[in-house]
């Protein structure tokens, strides 16, 4: 464990808790893409199946349980409890165009052709594009609530911090996972224009409005 | 075959 990975995990946890808190407090999931949350729940389920087979540490297991539980709790809030506030008309990104290519790529480009490894690879590829429906929704509505932009900032920062973690681990531990690194770069790059808007607007107290 | 990468990250 290193400071980059720890702050990355905490940033990830913060993002997930901000989202749950926003929906619960405002009793509304307006501006939130349910489709992205479906993809995240798929990512965690596919990636954390090893939760019961190989124990890494208490921290690792506890975080995996929290991420899976929070992902499904968010889906419940969006599609059951507050479904009247779900923005069905704007949340229209075709996620099958993300799921199929990621599944195909995971079958072709992986470290080892076993069930767990292919599912892990699928989750890595899927996570790198899982935010697209959410960014698409924000671009369609042209704005995002401030709390939603904080959620996106924390979520985008987590994988950026993981990139630093991989640089650190490469030099100090000789750890190198090209699949995770390339997908992590793609994932972080997708947030760049959002990061720019967040830094130039939200930090200065203005609402996140995309230039029309 | 590549060295097995231990999956210790989230």
Short mmCIF file of C-alpha atoms in Angstrom, two decimals:
data_model
loop_
_atom_site.label_atom_id
_atom_site.label_comp_id
_atom_site.label_asym_id
_atom_site.label_seq_id
_atom_site.Cartn_x
_atom_site.Cartn_y
_atom_site.Cartn_z
CA UNK A 1 0.00 0.00 0.00
CA UNK A 2 1.16 3.53 -0.79
CA UNK A 3 -0.20 7.02 -0.25
CA UNK A 4 -1.43 7.31 -3.85
CA UNK A 5 -3.43 4.11 -3.72
CA UNK A 6 -4.78 4.88 -0.24
CA UNK A 7 -5.95 8.39 -1.21
CA UNK A 8 -7.26 6.91 -4.45
CA UNK A 9 -9.35 4.33 -2.60
CA UNK A 10 -10.58 6.96 -0.14
CA UNK A 11 -11.47 9.29 -3.01
CA UNK A 12 -13.38 6.42 -4.61
CA UNK A 13 -15.17 5.66 -1.34
CA UNK A 14 -15.95 9.37 -0.91
CA UNK A 15 -17.45 9.54 -4.40
CA UNK A 16 -19.73 6.58 -3.75
CA UNK A 17 -20.83 8.00 -0.39
CA UNK A 18 -21.42 11.48 -1.88
CA UNK A 19 -23.70 9.92 -4.49
CA UNK A 20 -25.68 7.91 -1.92
CA UNK A 21 -25.93 10.96 0.30
CA UNK A 22 -27.09 13.23 -2.55
CA UNK A 23 -29.87 10.88 -3.62
CA UNK A 24 -30.94 10.14 -0.05
CA UNK A 25 -30.85 13.77 1.17
CA UNK A 26 -32.46 15.37 -1.86
CA UNK A 27 -34.72 12.30 -2.22
CA UNK A 28 -34.03 12.66 -5.91
CA UNK A 29 -31.72 11.12 -8.49
CA UNK A 30 -32.18 13.90 -11.03
CA UNK A 31 -29.00 14.47 -13.01
CA UNK A 32 -27.73 11.01 -12.15
CA UNK A 33 -27.30 8.40 -14.87
CA UNK A 34 -28.82 5.11 -13.74
CA UNK A 35 -27.13 3.45 -16.69
CA UNK A 36 -23.67 4.41 -15.43
CA UNK A 37 -24.60 3.00 -12.04
CA UNK A 38 -25.65 -0.26 -13.72
CA UNK A 39 -22.21 -0.40 -15.33
CA UNK A 40 -20.44 0.31 -12.01
CA UNK A 41 -22.41 -2.42 -10.26
CA UNK A 42 -21.38 -4.77 -13.08
CA UNK A 43 -17.74 -3.67 -12.73
CA UNK A 44 -17.62 -4.39 -8.98
CA UNK A 45 -19.49 -7.68 -9.29
CA UNK A 46 -17.19 -8.94 -12.05
CA UNK A 47 -14.05 -7.74 -10.30
CA UNK A 48 -14.72 -8.73 -6.70
CA UNK A 49 -15.83 -12.32 -7.24
CA UNK A 50 -12.46 -13.29 -5.72
CA UNK A 51 -13.73 -11.79 -2.45
CA UNK A 52 -14.31 -15.31 -1.12
CA UNK A 53 -11.56 -17.20 -2.91
CA UNK A 54 -8.38 -15.27 -2.16
CA UNK A 55 -8.07 -13.13 0.94
CA UNK A 56 -5.68 -10.18 0.52
CA UNK A 57 -6.29 -8.13 3.69
CA UNK A 58 -9.12 -6.99 5.95
CA UNK A 59 -8.96 -3.57 4.32
CA UNK A 60 -9.24 -5.11 0.83
CA UNK A 61 -12.19 -7.30 1.77
CA UNK A 62 -14.04 -4.59 3.68
CA UNK A 63 -13.68 -2.09 0.82
CA UNK A 64 -14.87 -4.63 -1.74
CA UNK A 65 -17.98 -5.35 0.34
CA UNK A 66 -18.66 -1.62 0.76
CA UNK A 67 -18.26 -0.93 -2.97
CA UNK A 68 -20.58 -3.75 -4.00
CA UNK A 69 -23.18 -2.92 -1.33
CA UNK A 70 -23.13 0.80 -2.15
CA UNK A 71 -23.42 0.13 -5.90
CA UNK A 72 -26.54 -1.99 -5.46
CA UNK A 73 -27.98 0.39 -2.85
CA UNK A 74 -27.58 3.21 -5.41
CA UNK A 75 -29.35 1.13 -8.06
CA UNK A 76 -32.17 0.46 -5.61
CA UNK A 77 -32.52 4.19 -4.83
CA UNK A 78 -32.54 5.12 -8.52
CA UNK A 79 -34.73 2.40 -9.97
CA UNK A 80 -37.02 1.62 -7.06
CA UNK A 81 -37.23 4.11 -4.24
CA UNK A 82 -36.88 7.39 -6.13
CA UNK A 83 -37.63 6.14 -9.61
CA UNK A 84 -40.16 8.96 -10.11
CA UNK A 85 -37.21 11.39 -10.12
CA UNK A 86 -35.12 9.30 -12.51
CA UNK A 87 -34.39 11.29 -15.68
CA UNK A 88 -35.35 8.53 -18.11
CA UNK A 89 -35.60 10.86 -21.11
CA UNK A 90 -32.05 12.11 -20.89
CA UNK A 91 -30.33 8.96 -19.62
CA UNK A 92 -30.31 7.29 -23.01
CA UNK A 93 -26.68 6.29 -23.69
CA UNK A 94 -26.69 2.83 -25.32
CA UNK A 95 -24.69 0.83 -22.73
CA UNK A 96 -24.80 -2.29 -24.90
CA UNK A 97 -22.30 -0.44 -27.11
CA UNK A 98 -19.97 -0.45 -24.10
CA UNK A 99 -20.70 -3.88 -22.66
CA UNK A 100 -20.22 -5.87 -25.86
CA UNK A 101 -16.84 -4.40 -26.94
CA UNK A 102 -15.47 -4.66 -23.38
CA UNK A 103 -16.56 -8.29 -23.14
CA UNK A 104 -15.08 -9.08 -26.55
CA UNK A 105 -11.81 -7.29 -25.74
CA UNK A 106 -11.59 -9.08 -22.39
CA UNK A 107 -11.84 -12.42 -24.19
CA UNK A 108 -9.05 -11.45 -26.58
CA UNK A 109 -6.72 -9.23 -24.52
CA UNK A 110 -6.11 -10.66 -21.06
CA UNK A 111 -3.30 -11.93 -18.87
CA UNK A 112 -4.70 -15.44 -18.56
CA UNK A 113 -7.69 -17.19 -20.10
CA UNK A 114 -9.48 -18.22 -16.91
CA UNK A 115 -12.96 -17.26 -15.73
CA UNK A 116 -11.79 -15.02 -12.88
CA UNK A 117 -9.07 -13.37 -14.97
CA UNK A 118 -11.34 -12.69 -17.96
CA UNK A 119 -14.03 -11.26 -15.65
CA UNK A 120 -11.41 -9.09 -13.93
CA UNK A 121 -10.18 -7.85 -17.34
CA UNK A 122 -13.78 -7.19 -18.43
CA UNK A 123 -14.33 -5.14 -15.26
CA UNK A 124 -11.16 -3.13 -15.93
CA UNK A 125 -12.18 -2.31 -19.52
CA UNK A 126 -15.79 -1.58 -18.52
CA UNK A 127 -14.81 0.68 -15.66
CA UNK A 128 -12.76 2.83 -18.01
CA UNK A 129 -15.90 3.75 -20.00
CA UNK A 130 -18.60 3.31 -17.32
CA UNK A 131 -18.83 7.05 -16.69
CA UNK A 132 -19.77 7.83 -20.32
CA UNK A 133 -23.55 7.64 -19.79
CA UNK A 134 -23.19 10.04 -16.85
CA UNK A 135 -21.04 12.51 -18.82
CA UNK A 136 -23.47 12.13 -21.73
CA UNK A 137 -26.38 12.98 -19.41
CA UNK A 138 -24.58 16.06 -18.07
CA UNK A 139 -23.84 17.19 -21.64
CA UNK A 140 -27.48 16.67 -22.64
CA UNK A 141 -28.90 18.60 -19.69
CA UNK A 142 -26.07 21.13 -20.08
CA UNK A 143 -25.49 21.34 -16.35
CA UNK A 144 -24.93 19.35 -13.16
CA UNK A 145 -25.85 20.01 -9.56
CA UNK A 146 -22.82 21.06 -7.54
CA UNK A 147 -23.02 17.93 -5.39
CA UNK A 148 -23.03 15.81 -8.56
CA UNK A 149 -19.91 17.60 -9.80
CA UNK A 150 -18.20 16.84 -6.47
CA UNK A 151 -19.15 13.20 -6.97
CA UNK A 152 -17.65 13.22 -10.46
CA UNK A 153 -14.49 14.99 -9.29
CA UNK A 154 -13.88 12.44 -6.53
CA UNK A 155 -14.64 9.55 -8.88
CA UNK A 156 -12.36 10.88 -11.61
CA UNK A 157 -9.56 11.64 -9.13
CA UNK A 158 -9.49 8.08 -7.79
CA UNK A 159 -8.21 6.54 -11.03
CA UNK A 160 -5.85 9.47 -11.63
CA UNK A 161 -4.36 8.71 -8.20
CA UNK A 162 -4.15 5.05 -9.19
CA UNK A 163 -2.00 6.10 -12.16
CA UNK A 164 0.43 7.67 -9.68
CA UNK A 165 0.19 4.50 -7.59
CA UNK A 166 1.24 2.41 -10.63
CA UNK A 167 4.20 4.71 -11.31
CA UNK A 168 5.22 4.38 -7.65
CA UNK A 169 4.80 0.57 -7.69
CA UNK A 170 6.74 0.28 -10.95
CA UNK A 171 9.78 2.02 -9.51
CA UNK A 172 9.67 0.64 -5.98
CA UNK A 173 8.10 -2.80 -6.44
CA UNK A 174 8.62 -3.59 -10.12
CA UNK A 175 4.81 -4.00 -10.34
CA UNK A 176 3.50 -3.42 -13.87
CA UNK A 177 0.02 -4.26 -15.22
CA UNK A 178 -0.35 -2.87 -18.73
CA UNK A 179 -4.08 -3.68 -18.96
CA UNK A 180 -4.92 -1.76 -15.79
CA UNK A 181 -2.61 1.11 -16.73
CA UNK A 182 -3.93 1.63 -20.28
CA UNK A 183 -7.56 1.37 -19.12
CA UNK A 184 -6.77 3.73 -16.23
CA UNK A 185 -5.33 6.30 -18.63
CA UNK A 186 -8.42 6.09 -20.87
CA UNK A 187 -10.67 6.40 -17.81
CA UNK A 188 -8.84 9.48 -16.51
CA UNK A 189 -8.65 11.15 -19.94
CA UNK A 190 -12.46 10.90 -20.24
CA UNK A 191 -12.74 13.18 -17.19
CA UNK A 192 -10.33 15.83 -18.50
CA UNK A 193 -12.88 18.28 -19.87
CA UNK A 194 -14.99 17.79 -16.76
CA UNK A 195 -11.92 18.41 -14.56
CA UNK A 196 -11.32 21.64 -16.48
CA UNK A 197 -14.90 22.82 -15.96
CA UNK A 198 -14.82 21.75 -12.32
CA UNK A 199 -11.59 23.62 -11.55
CA UNK A 200 -12.54 26.76 -13.47
CA UNK A 201 -16.17 26.95 -12.29
CA UNK A 202 -17.23 24.86 -9.34
CA UNK A 203 -14.18 25.73 -7.24
CA UNK A 204 -15.02 29.41 -7.77
CA UNK A 205 -18.51 28.79 -6.47
CA UNK A 206 -20.23 28.95 -9.85
CA UNK A 207 -22.56 26.23 -11.06
CA UNK A 208 -21.23 23.63 -13.46
CA UNK A 209 -22.71 24.75 -16.75
CA UNK A 210 -21.42 23.36 -19.99
CA UNK A 211 -20.79 26.08 -22.59
CA UNK A 212 -23.92 25.96 -24.78
CA UNK B 1 4.16 -17.16 -19.28
CA UNK B 2 4.22 -13.79 -17.53
CA UNK B 3 4.66 -13.78 -13.78
CA UNK B 4 1.25 -14.04 -12.18
CA UNK B 5 0.22 -10.54 -11.12
CA UNK B 6 -1.20 -10.67 -7.61
CA UNK B 7 -4.52 -8.86 -7.47
CA UNK B 8 -4.06 -6.83 -4.33
CA UNK B 9 -5.71 -3.66 -5.65
CA UNK B 10 -9.38 -2.68 -5.57
#
